[in-house]
Coordinates of C-alpha atoms in Angstrom, one line a residue:
X1 CA 0.0 0.0 0.0
X2 CA 2.8 2.4 0.9
X3 CA 4.6 1.7 -2.4
X4 CA 1.4 2.3 -4.4
X5 CA 0.8 5.7 -2.6
X6 CA 4.4 6.8 -3.3
X7 CA 3.7 6.4 -7.1
X8 CA 0.9 9.0 -7.1
X9 CA 1.8 12.1 -9.1
X10 CA 0.5 15.7 -9.1
X11 CA -1.4 14.9 -12.3
X12 CA -3.2 12.1 -10.6
X13 CA -4.2 14.5 -7.8
X14 CA -5.4 17.2 -10.2
X15 CA -7.7 14.7 -11.9
X16 CA -9.7 14.5 -8.7
X17 CA -10.9 18.0 -9.4
X18 CA -12.0 17.5 -13.0
X19 CA -15.6 16.9 -11.9
X20 CA -16.3 20.7 -11.9
X21 CA -19.4 21.3 -14.1
X22 CA -17.8 24.1 -16.2
X23 CA -20.4 24.1 -19.0
X24 CA -23.3 24.8 -16.6
X25 CA -21.3 27.8 -15.2
X26 CA -20.6 29.1 -18.7
X27 CA -24.3 28.8 -19.6
X28 CA -25.4 30.7 -16.5
X29 CA -22.9 33.5 -17.2
X30 CA -23.8 33.6 -20.9
X31 CA -27.5 33.8 -20.1
X32 CA -26.9 36.7 -17.6
X33 CA -24.8 38.7 -20.1
X34 CA -27.5 38.2 -22.8
X35 CA -30.2 39.6 -20.6
X36 CA -28.2 42.4 -18.8
X37 CA -25.1 43.1 -20.9
X38 CA -26.7 46.0 -22.8
X39 CA -23.9 45.9 -25.3
X40 CA -21.3 47.5 -23.0
X41 CA -17.7 46.5 -22.9
X42 CA -16.2 45.2 -19.7
X43 CA -13.0 46.8 -18.5
X44 CA -12.4 44.4 -15.5
X45 CA -13.4 41.0 -14.2
X46 CA -14.0 40.7 -10.5
X47 CA -14.7 37.2 -9.1
X48 CA -16.0 37.3 -5.5
X49 CA -15.9 34.0 -3.5
X50 CA -18.8 33.1 -1.2
X51 CA -17.6 31.0 1.6
X52 CA -20.7 29.2 2.9
X53 CA -18.8 26.3 4.5
X54 CA -16.4 28.4 6.5
X55 CA -17.2 26.6 9.7
X56 CA -16.9 23.0 8.5
X57 CA -14.1 22.3 11.0
X58 CA -16.2 23.6 13.9
X59 CA -18.8 20.9 13.4
X60 CA -18.6 18.2 16.1
X61 CA -17.1 15.2 14.5
X62 CA -14.6 12.5 15.2
X63 CA -11.0 13.6 15.4
X64 CA -10.1 12.1 12.0
X65 CA -13.1 13.6 10.3
X66 CA -12.3 17.1 11.7
X67 CA -8.7 16.7 10.4
X68 CA -10.0 15.7 6.9
X69 CA -12.4 18.6 6.8
X70 CA -9.7 21.0 7.7
X71 CA -7.5 19.7 4.9
X72 CA -10.5 19.9 2.5
X73 CA -11.3 23.4 3.5
X74 CA -7.7 24.6 3.3
X75 CA -6.5 22.8 0.2
X76 CA -9.2 21.0 -1.8
X77 CA -11.6 23.9 -1.8
X78 CA -8.9 26.2 -3.1
X79 CA -8.3 23.8 -6.1
X80 CA -12.0 23.9 -7.0
X81 CA -12.1 27.7 -6.7
X82 CA -9.0 28.0 -8.9
X83 CA -10.6 25.8 -11.6
X84 CA -13.8 27.7 -11.5
X85 CA -12.1 31.1 -11.6
X86 CA -9.9 30.1 -14.5
X87 CA -13.0 28.8 -16.5
X88 CA -14.9 32.0 -15.8
X89 CA -12.1 34.3 -17.0
X90 CA -11.4 32.2 -20.1
X91 CA -15.1 32.3 -21.0
X92 CA -15.5 36.0 -20.5
X93 CA -12.4 36.7 -22.5
X94 CA -13.9 35.0 -25.5
X95 CA -16.8 37.5 -25.5
X96 CA -16.5 40.3 -28.1
X97 CA -17.4 42.9 -25.5
X98 CA -14.4 42.2 -23.4
X99 CA -10.9 43.6 -24.4
X100 CA -7.8 44.1 -22.3
X101 CA -9.6 43.4 -19.1
X102 CA -8.1 43.4 -15.6
X103 CA -8.6 40.3 -13.5
X104 CA -9.4 40.7 -9.8
X105 CA -10.2 37.8 -7.4
X106 CA -11.6 38.7 -4.0
X107 CA -12.2 36.2 -1.2
X108 CA -14.2 36.8 2.0
X109 CA -11.0 37.0 4.0
X110 CA -9.6 39.7 1.7
X111 CA -12.8 41.6 1.8
X112 CA -12.7 41.5 5.7
X113 CA -9.1 42.6 5.7
X114 CA -9.8 45.4 3.3
X115 CA -12.7 46.6 5.4
X116 CA -10.6 46.5 8.6
X117 CA -7.8 48.4 6.8
X118 CA -10.3 51.1 5.7
X119 CA -11.6 51.4 9.3
X120 CA -8.0 51.6 10.6
X121 CA -7.2 54.4 8.1
X122 CA -10.4 56.3 9.0
X123 CA -9.6 56.1 12.7
X124 CA -6.0 57.3 12.1
X125 CA -7.3 60.1 10.0
X126 CA -9.9 61.0 12.6
X127 CA -7.2 61.0 15.3
X128 CA -5.2 63.4 13.2
X129 CA -8.0 65.8 12.4
X130 CA -10.4 65.2 15.3
X131 CA -11.0 68.0 17.8
X132 CA -11.0 67.2 21.6
X133 CA -14.3 67.4 23.3
X134 CA -14.1 70.2 26.0
X135 CA -16.1 69.5 29.1
X136 CA -15.1 72.2 31.5
X137 CA -12.0 74.2 32.5
X138 CA -9.5 72.9 35.0
X139 CA -9.5 74.5 38.4
X140 CA -6.1 76.2 37.8
X141 CA -4.7 77.4 34.5
X142 CA -1.2 76.1 33.9
X143 CA 0.9 78.7 32.1
X144 CA 4.4 78.4 30.6
X145 CA 6.0 79.7 33.8
X146 CA 5.1 79.9 37.5
X147 CA 5.9 83.6 37.3
X148 CA 4.0 86.4 35.5
X149 CA 2.7 85.5 32.1
X150 CA 4.6 88.4 30.6
X151 CA 7.9 86.7 31.3
X152 CA 7.5 84.3 28.4
X153 CA 5.2 86.5 26.4
X154 CA 7.2 85.9 23.2
X155 CA 7.2 82.2 23.6
X156 CA 3.5 81.9 24.5
X157 CA 2.7 84.0 21.5
X158 CA 3.7 81.1 19.3
X159 CA 0.6 79.3 20.4
X160 CA -1.6 82.0 18.7
X161 CA 0.4 81.6 15.4
X162 CA -0.4 77.8 15.1
X163 CA -3.6 76.8 13.4
X164 CA -6.3 75.7 15.8
X165 CA -6.1 71.9 16.5
X166 CA -2.7 71.8 14.9
X167 CA 0.3 70.1 16.5
X168 CA 3.7 71.4 17.5
X169 CA 6.8 69.9 19.0
X170 CA 9.2 71.5 21.5
X171 CA 12.8 70.2 21.6
X172 CA 14.8 71.0 24.7
X173 CA 18.6 70.5 24.2
X174 CA 20.3 69.6 27.4
X175 CA 24.1 69.9 28.2
X176 CA 24.4 66.1 28.8
X177 CA 23.8 65.2 25.1
X178 CA 20.0 64.6 25.8
X179 CA 17.2 66.0 23.8
X180 CA 13.7 66.0 25.4
X181 CA 10.8 66.4 23.0
X182 CA 7.2 67.1 23.7
X183 CA 4.3 66.9 21.3
X184 CA 1.3 69.1 22.0
X185 CA -1.9 70.1 20.3
X186 CA -3.4 73.7 20.2
X187 CA -7.1 73.8 20.9
X188 CA -9.5 76.7 20.6
X189 CA -12.6 77.1 22.7
X190 CA -15.2 79.8 23.5
X191 CA -14.9 81.5 26.8
X192 CA -17.8 82.7 29.0
X193 CA -17.7 86.1 27.4
X194 CA -18.0 84.6 23.9
X195 CA -14.5 85.2 22.8
X196 CA -12.2 82.5 21.4
X197 CA -9.3 81.4 23.6
X198 CA -6.3 79.2 22.9
X199 CA -5.0 76.4 25.1
X200 CA -2.8 73.3 24.6
X201 CA -3.1 69.6 25.1
X202 CA -0.2 67.3 25.9
X203 CA 0.0 64.3 23.4
X204 CA 3.3 62.6 23.8
X205 CA 6.8 63.0 25.4
X206 CA 10.0 61.5 24.2
X207 CA 13.8 61.8 24.7
X208 CA 16.9 60.4 23.2
X209 CA 20.7 60.6 23.7
X210 CA 22.9 62.2 21.0
X211 CA 26.5 61.3 20.4
X212 CA 29.4 62.9 22.3
X213 CA 30.8 65.8 20.4
X214 CA 34.3 65.6 22.0
X215 CA 36.1 63.0 20.0
X216 CA 34.9 60.0 21.9
X217 CA 36.2 56.9 20.1
X218 CA 34.6 53.5 20.4
X219 CA 38.0 52.0 20.2
X220 CA 39.7 54.0 22.9
X221 CA 40.2 51.0 25.1
X222 CA 41.5 48.8 22.2
X223 CA 45.2 47.9 22.1
X224 CA 47.1 50.2 19.8
X225 CA 50.7 50.1 18.6
X226 CA 51.0 53.9 19.2
X227 CA 51.8 54.3 22.8
X228 CA 51.3 58.0 22.9
X229 CA 47.8 57.9 21.3
X230 CA 45.9 58.3 24.6
X231 CA 48.1 61.2 25.7
X232 CA 47.6 62.8 22.3
X233 CA 43.8 62.4 22.5
X234 CA 43.7 63.8 26.0
X235 CA 45.7 66.8 25.0
X236 CA 43.6 67.4 21.9
X237 CA 40.3 67.2 23.8
X238 CA 41.6 69.7 26.4
X239 CA 42.6 72.1 23.6
X240 CA 39.2 71.8 21.9
X241 CA 37.3 72.4 25.1
X242 CA 39.5 75.5 25.8
X243 CA 38.9 76.9 22.3
X244 CA 35.1 76.3 22.3
X245 CA 34.1 76.9 25.9
X246 CA 36.4 79.9 26.7
X247 CA 34.3 83.0 25.8
X248 CA 37.1 85.5 26.5
X249 CA 39.3 84.3 23.7
X250 CA 39.1 86.4 20.5
X251 CA 39.7 84.5 17.3
X252 CA 41.1 86.7 14.6
X253 CA 42.1 84.0 12.1
X254 CA 40.3 80.7 11.8
X255 CA 43.3 79.2 10.0
X256 CA 45.3 79.7 13.2
X257 CA 46.9 76.4 14.3
X258 CA 45.6 75.5 17.8
X259 CA 47.3 72.2 18.2
X260 CA 50.6 70.8 17.0
X261 CA 51.6 67.2 17.4
X262 CA 55.2 66.6 16.4
X263 CA 56.7 63.2 15.6
X264 CA 58.3 61.5 18.6
X265 CA 60.2 58.2 18.9
X266 CA 56.9 56.4 19.6
X267 CA 54.8 58.4 17.2
X268 CA 55.1 58.5 13.4
X269 CA 52.7 61.4 12.6
X270 CA 52.9 65.2 12.4
X271 CA 49.5 66.8 12.8
X272 CA 48.6 70.5 12.8
X273 CA 44.9 71.3 13.8
X274 CA 43.5 74.8 13.1
X275 CA 40.1 76.3 13.9
X276 CA 38.9 75.7 10.4
X277 CA 40.0 72.1 10.5
X278 CA 38.1 71.6 13.8
X279 CA 34.9 73.3 12.5
X280 CA 34.8 71.5 9.2
X281 CA 35.8 68.0 10.2
X282 CA 34.7 67.9 13.8
X283 CA 31.7 70.2 14.5
X284 CA 29.8 70.2 11.2
X285 CA 29.3 66.3 11.1
X286 CA 28.1 66.5 14.7
X287 CA 25.6 69.2 14.0
X288 CA 24.3 67.5 10.9
X289 CA 23.8 64.3 12.9
X290 CA 21.7 66.2 15.5
X291 CA 19.6 67.8 12.8
X292 CA 18.9 64.5 11.0
X293 CA 18.1 62.8 14.3
X294 CA 15.8 65.6 15.4
X295 CA 13.8 65.7 12.1
X296 CA 13.7 61.9 11.8
X297 CA 11.7 61.8 15.0
X298 CA 9.0 64.0 13.3
X299 CA 8.8 61.6 10.4
X300 CA 9.0 58.1 12.0
X301 CA 5.7 56.6 13.0
X302 CA 7.2 55.2 16.2
X303 CA 7.3 58.8 17.6
X304 CA 5.5 61.7 15.9
X305 CA 5.0 60.4 12.4
X306 CA 1.3 60.0 12.7
X307 CA 0.8 63.7 13.4
X308 CA 1.2 66.6 11.0
X309 CA 3.6 68.8 12.9
X310 CA 3.0 72.5 12.1
X311 CA 5.8 74.0 14.2
X312 CA 9.1 72.8 15.8
X313 CA 10.4 74.9 18.7
X314 CA 14.0 74.4 19.6
X315 CA 15.4 75.7 22.9
X316 CA 17.5 74.5 25.8
X317 CA 20.6 74.9 28.0
X318 CA 22.9 73.8 25.2
X319 CA 21.7 76.6 22.9
X320 CA 21.9 79.0 25.7
X321 CA 25.6 78.1 26.3
X322 CA 26.3 78.7 22.6
X323 CA 25.1 82.3 23.0
X324 CA 26.4 83.1 26.4
X325 CA 29.3 80.9 27.5
X326 CA 30.9 79.5 24.4
X327 CA 33.5 81.4 22.4
X328 CA 31.8 84.0 20.2
X329 CA 33.2 82.6 17.0
X330 CA 32.4 79.0 17.8
X331 CA 29.0 79.8 19.3
X332 CA 27.8 81.7 16.2
X333 CA 29.2 79.1 14.0
X334 CA 27.5 76.2 15.8
X335 CA 24.2 78.1 16.1
X336 CA 24.1 79.0 12.4
X337 CA 25.0 75.6 11.1
X338 CA 22.7 73.7 13.6
X339 CA 19.8 75.8 12.3
X340 CA 20.9 75.1 8.7
X341 CA 21.2 71.4 9.4
X342 CA 17.6 71.3 10.8
X343 CA 16.3 73.2 7.8
X344 CA 18.2 70.9 5.4
X345 CA 16.8 67.8 7.2
X346 CA 13.3 69.2 6.9
X347 CA 13.7 69.7 3.2
X348 CA 15.1 66.2 2.7
X349 CA 12.2 64.6 4.6
X350 CA 9.8 66.9 2.7
X351 CA 8.2 68.2 5.9
X352 CA 6.4 71.5 5.9
X353 CA 7.2 72.2 9.5
X354 CA 8.0 75.8 10.6
X355 CA 11.2 76.0 12.6
X356 CA 11.3 78.4 15.6
X357 CA 14.9 78.8 16.8
X358 CA 15.0 82.3 18.2
X359 CA 17.9 83.6 20.4
X360 CA 15.5 85.8 22.4
X361 CA 13.4 82.8 23.4
X362 CA 16.4 80.6 24.3
X363 CA 17.9 83.4 26.5
X364 CA 14.5 84.0 28.1
X365 CA 14.2 80.3 29.0
X366 CA 17.6 80.4 30.6
X367 CA 17.0 83.6 32.6
X368 CA 13.5 82.7 33.9
X369 CA 14.1 79.0 34.5
X370 CA 12.9 76.9 31.5
X371 CA 9.3 75.7 31.5
X372 CA 7.7 73.7 28.6
X373 CA 5.7 75.6 26.1
X374 CA 2.3 74.8 27.4
X375 CA -0.9 76.7 28.2
X376 CA -3.1 74.0 29.6
X377 CA -6.5 75.2 30.6
X378 CA -8.0 71.8 30.4
X379 CA -7.0 68.3 31.4
X380 CA -7.4 65.1 29.4
X381 CA -9.9 62.4 30.7
X382 CA -10.8 59.0 29.4
X383 CA -14.1 58.8 27.5
X384 CA -14.3 55.0 28.2
X385 CA -14.3 52.9 31.3
X386 CA -11.6 50.2 31.6
X387 CA -11.4 47.0 33.5
X388 CA -9.0 44.1 34.0
X389 CA -10.0 40.5 33.5
X390 CA -7.9 37.8 35.1
X391 CA -8.4 34.1 34.2
X392 CA -6.8 31.1 35.9
X393 CA -7.4 27.4 35.6
X394 CA -6.2 26.9 39.2
X395 CA -9.3 26.3 41.3
X396 CA -7.7 25.9 44.7
X397 CA -5.9 28.5 46.8
X398 CA -5.9 31.2 44.2
X399 CA -7.0 34.7 45.2
X400 CA -6.8 38.2 43.7
X401 CA -6.3 41.4 45.7
X402 CA -6.3 45.0 44.6
X403 CA -3.9 47.5 46.2
X404 CA -6.0 50.2 47.9
X405 CA -3.1 52.1 49.4
X406 CA -2.9 51.3 53.1
X407 CA -4.7 48.0 52.7
X408 CA -5.6 45.3 50.2
X409 CA -9.1 44.5 48.9
X410 CA -10.0 41.0 47.8
X411 CA -11.5 40.9 44.3
X412 CA -14.6 38.6 44.1
X413 CA -14.7 36.1 41.2
X414 CA -17.4 36.4 38.7
X415 CA -18.1 32.7 38.3
X416 CA -18.9 29.9 40.8
X417 CA -15.7 27.9 40.3
X418 CA -13.5 30.9 41.1
X419 CA -11.4 30.9 37.9
X420 CA -12.2 34.4 36.6
X421 CA -12.0 37.9 38.2
X422 CA -13.1 41.2 36.7
X423 CA -12.3 44.6 38.3
X424 CA -12.8 48.2 37.0
X425 CA -9.7 50.4 36.6
X426 CA -10.3 54.0 37.6
X427 CA -8.4 56.7 35.8
X428 CA -6.4 59.2 37.8
X429 CA -4.8 62.5 36.9
X430 CA -1.0 62.9 36.5
X431 CA 0.2 66.1 38.2
X432 CA 2.9 66.9 35.8
X433 CA 1.2 66.3 32.4
X434 CA -2.4 66.9 33.6
X435 CA -3.5 63.7 31.8
X436 CA -5.6 60.9 33.0
X437 CA -3.9 57.5 33.2
X438 CA -4.8 54.0 34.4
X439 CA -2.5 52.9 37.3
X440 CA -3.7 50.0 39.4
X441 CA -1.8 47.3 41.4
X442 CA -3.1 43.7 41.8
X443 CA -1.6 40.8 43.8
X444 CA -2.1 37.1 43.1
X445 CA -1.9 34.4 45.8
X446 CA -1.0 31.1 44.1
X447 CA -0.6 27.7 45.6
X448 CA 3.2 26.9 45.2
X449 CA 2.4 23.2 44.7
X450 CA 0.5 24.1 41.5
X451 CA 2.2 25.5 38.5
X452 CA -0.6 26.9 36.4
X453 CA -0.8 29.9 34.1
X454 CA -2.6 33.2 34.8
X455 CA -3.9 35.3 31.9
X456 CA -5.0 38.9 32.1
X457 CA -6.7 41.3 29.6
X458 CA -7.5 44.9 29.8
X459 CA -10.8 45.9 28.1
X460 CA -13.2 48.8 27.8

């Protein structure tokens, strides 16, 4: 028997599907075209499958029958459909009214996936264009500074320049190579006196670490035949820091040599470094990397790519140091080329985002203790109620508790055999971002002699 089965060919298998009644199908299509064709030419052929036997496998049968039905539904049914679709297309192409047609085959699964994809795109578009529903103002209005509003008047004025319900990102450059970014939305509401007023909503915060600008090598700890390399690097870094961070030094000639390394018995190189050399080969690549990384975050969907950013505000301690503490020549050079690098990255990424990188705003943030560009007159709340559902197959000595602060509260199971627990999760307000979040703690008591799995879901 085994030897006979091994001799079966693909042709033998395909003959099993030759019982398709193709003539009757052609007759039905021909009759339909004769009655409803109206002499028009068809530009496309769309074949839609109707899957009436989708639940064949779910019918209660013996194990071997279920397995065979699954194979028939997965493989054999597809063969029949292929034969039928091929016969329909060949028949229609023979008709005089069909020329250069496009063949399209649609299955129920493809239609469901297409419908789900359209719903997803509609939800994404709605999230981008949708306006928040304003219920009532918060008890206290959060301004951009704890001091008088006039202190950051120029910065807060940017909110009025952004289109209502548009988005903006503020990037704060720190001195430890960290950039903190905050995505916000500008909303417009009607005050009690009937006038329109602007406020902001926090959407998302992110931060990332940039590379070290001071010649940090990834191979600095690797063995090297040049014994004086580490000494050379240390001296060069000290020289660069002195030139860049010393504001009192006046640079009259950027071609002036700032560091000479003459050949020594254990060193085979002569190297002369000037201000121009340092700017072109050291600083410019670093600034370009910052600009590319900053703008990429606006484009990538993992961060802010799902939002159309109208404005990018750049500020921070690092920029303040360029203006106030760095050498004037280097500070102006780095400011100008960082701004140019961001503009270049925006053009490369084809983003119509307005860049705000103003010296007055940067200095103002430094003088009056930087606060994020926010004018939050409302707080975000959840429109839905959430709950957690915990399921366990362990019936003995399994209990669920909710952390209520100074004590625990046991959660009662929702079924008689104590294998399922359901508990609502109440939203709470974050003080810093003024947003509602779900933050609950649950504890499980499990019998150590039993090793069973616990499954949890959060629903709404």
